[in-house]
Amino acid sequence: MTEHFDGQEAWAAALRAHGRRVTKQRLAVLAAVERHPHSPAESILAAARAELPELTAQSVYVVLGDLTDLHMLRRFEPPHSPALYETRVGDNHHHAICISCGRVEDVDCAVGHAPCLTPHWDEQAKPMTIQIADVMYQGICQDCQQSQQLPSNRPSEEIEK
Amino acid sequence: MTEHFDGQEAWAAALRAHGRRVTKQRLAVLAAVERHPHSPAESILAAARAELPELTAQSVYVVLGDLTDLHMLRRFEPPHSPALYETRVGDNHHHAICISCGRVEDVDCAVGHAPCLTPHWDEQAKPMTIQIADVMYQGICQDCQQSQQLPSNRPSEEIEK
DNA sequence: GCCTTATTGTGAGAAAGTCAAAATAAGTGT
DNA sequence: ACACTTATTTTGACTTTCTCACAATAAGGC
């Protein structure tokens, strides 16, 4: 429970640094996101309610949105998934999503420090000032690859017609 | 109107090649996506109804989903936006989205032919078999940059508090 | 032309998130 | 410690985007 305090204080300091009040709702959301990276709002609500049962869904949406704007959290939206949140910000890491089971893994960028941040514009295109480059790898994780090669092992959860 | 026929026949052939029946709904959707790249389902419905007024929204969703699975269309989901569709498939181009006005532009990949397709895995991570790498650049387009520097020029549509 | 079955239409409904306004509580000053 | 100001949270209704099940229709092979 003492390591908890460290985290609490660190988050509290960050909140104050951004001119935000330190509320138990924000602390609960931050702790929940930290403990469950790559989670949607609903899961964060459930996790945060473990320590703050009266927390409401709206508060989670508001807090997540605000903290994302402050860059204390990072949001990304994989295809066919609600938005996911994580506390790992500031680096420009990317994400790999298994299109079969939905598992998400962090991927450090291969290309130096600011990867893919310099798109190659057409002649006629008016270049934008790029701020971030979200790279979303989609593939099949090892577990799903195996269970697809052994179709006998597969329950009836997702069979193609 | 003759160029229309060429497109119709090309799409019809592609549909047959994928074992799909050639329906006026599918042709209308394909033509609409081709004429309005980076459009959401609702806009595609509106555009397609210009030539097929009795088309329904459900059909558009079904057709878009199916043709996307066949890789005749490509879908991508920018943050805070419904899914967008385009007919440009097969190449691995990416997209730049203006976070201010939402405009989308195609971006050819800077890094050779199969860009960013080789993520750099952690030691402990179990690598996935990557199939596609969707790169989503987010920035501010030239128009929005200018209108933000001349705040007097900005109507009341989106003012920060 | 007819028949089979893929495709489309109909209507209900879920999921994820948003908005406005009232209730609460953090931080400030006393 | 107490009160006050206003940020924050809650409440509850609502929107948007998309999905599902099943009935109606029509494309393509015979």
Coordinates of N, CA, C and O (backbone and C1' of nucleotides) in Angstrom, one line a residue, chain B residues 19-21 23 25-26 54-56 58-59 63, chain C residues 4-13 17-18:
Chain B
G19 N -16.9 -13.4 -56.9 CA -18.0 -14.3 -56.7 C -19.2 -13.5 -56.1 O -20.0 -14.1 -55.4
R20 N -19.3 -12.2 -56.4 CA -20.4 -11.4 -55.9 C -21.3 -11.1 -57.1 O -20.9 -10.9 -58.2
R21 N -22.6 -11.0 -56.8 CA -23.5 -10.6 -57.9 C -23.4 -9.1 -58.2 O -23.1 -8.4 -57.2
T23 N -25.0 -5.9 -58.5 CA -26.3 -5.2 -58.2 C -26.1 -3.7 -58.4 O -25.0 -3.2 -58.3
Q25 N -27.1 -1.6 -56.4 CA -26.7 -1.0 -55.1 C -25.2 -1.0 -54.9 O -24.5 0.0 -54.6
R26 N -24.5 -2.2 -55.3 CA -23.1 -2.2 -55.1 C -22.4 -1.3 -56.1 O -21.4 -0.6 -55.7
E54 N -33.6 4.9 -54.0 CA -34.2 4.0 -53.0 C -33.2 3.2 -52.2 O -33.6 2.3 -51.4
L55 N -32.0 3.5 -52.4 CA -30.9 2.8 -51.6 C -31.1 3.1 -50.1 O -31.4 4.2 -49.7
T56 N -30.9 2.1 -49.3 CA -31.1 2.2 -47.8 C -29.7 2.3 -47.1 O -28.7 1.8 -47.6
Q58 N -28.8 0.6 -44.4 CA -28.3 -0.7 -44.1 C -27.6 -1.3 -45.2 O -26.6 -1.9 -45.0
S59 N -28.1 -1.2 -46.4 CA -27.4 -1.8 -47.6 C -26.0 -1.2 -47.7 O -25.1 -1.9 -48.0
V63 N -22.8 -3.4 -47.7 CA -22.0 -3.4 -48.9 C -20.6 -2.9 -48.6 O -19.6 -3.5 -49.0
Chain C
dT4 P -36.3 -24.2 -56.8 O5' -34.9 -23.8 -56.2 C5' -33.7 -24.1 -57.0 C4' -32.6 -23.1 -56.6 C3' -32.4 -22.9 -55.1 O3' -31.0 -23.2 -54.9 C1' -32.5 -20.8 -56.2
dT5 P -30.4 -23.3 -53.4 O5' -29.9 -21.8 -53.1 C5' -28.9 -21.3 -54.0 C4' -28.7 -19.8 -53.8 C3' -28.5 -19.4 -52.3 O3' -27.7 -18.3 -52.2 C1' -30.3 -18.2 -53.1
dA6 P -26.5 -18.3 -51.2 O5' -25.8 -17.0 -51.6 C5' -25.4 -16.8 -52.9 C4' -25.7 -15.4 -53.4 C3' -25.2 -14.2 -52.5 O3' -24.8 -13.2 -53.4 C1' -27.5 -14.1 -52.6
dT7 P -24.0 -12.0 -52.9 O5' -25.2 -10.9 -52.6 C5' -25.9 -10.4 -53.7 C4' -27.0 -9.6 -53.2 C3' -26.7 -8.4 -52.3 O3' -26.8 -7.2 -53.0 C1' -28.7 -9.5 -51.7
dT8 P -26.7 -5.8 -52.3 O5' -28.1 -5.5 -51.8 C5' -29.2 -5.4 -52.8 C4' -30.5 -5.1 -52.1 C3' -30.5 -3.9 -51.2 O3' -31.6 -3.1 -51.6 C1' -31.4 -5.8 -50.0
dG9 P -31.9 -1.7 -50.9 O5' -33.1 -2.1 -49.9 C5' -34.3 -2.5 -50.4 C4' -35.3 -2.9 -49.3 C3' -35.6 -1.8 -48.3 O3' -37.0 -1.6 -48.1 C1' -34.9 -3.7 -47.1
dT10 P -37.6 -0.4 -47.3 O5' -38.2 -1.1 -46.0 C5' -38.3 -2.5 -45.8 C4' -38.8 -2.8 -44.4 C3' -38.9 -1.6 -43.5 O3' -40.1 -1.8 -42.7 C1' -37.4 -3.2 -42.6
dG11 P -40.7 -0.7 -41.8 O5' -40.2 -1.1 -40.3 C5' -40.4 -2.4 -39.8 C4' -39.7 -2.6 -38.6 C3' -39.6 -1.4 -37.6 O3' -40.0 -1.8 -36.3 C1' -37.5 -2.3 -38.0
dA12 P -40.0 -0.8 -35.1 O5' -39.0 -1.6 -34.1 C5' -39.1 -3.1 -34.0 C4' -37.8 -3.6 -33.4 C3' -37.5 -2.9 -32.1 O3' -37.1 -3.9 -31.1 C1' -35.7 -2.8 -33.6
dG13 P -36.7 -3.5 -29.6 O5' -35.1 -3.3 -29.7 C5' -34.3 -4.4 -30.2 C4' -32.9 -4.0 -30.1 C3' -32.5 -3.2 -28.9 O3' -31.3 -3.7 -28.4 C1' -31.7 -2.1 -30.8
dG17 P -15.8 5.3 -26.5 O5' -16.5 6.7 -26.5 C5' -16.9 7.3 -27.8 C4' -18.0 8.3 -27.5 C3' -17.6 9.4 -26.6 O3' -17.6 10.6 -27.3 C1' -19.9 8.7 -26.3
dT18 P -17.1 12.0 -26.7 O5' -18.5 12.8 -26.7 C5' -19.3 12.8 -27.8 C4' -20.5 13.7 -27.6 C3' -20.2 15.0 -26.8 O3' -20.9 16.0 -27.5 C1' -21.9 13.8 -25.7

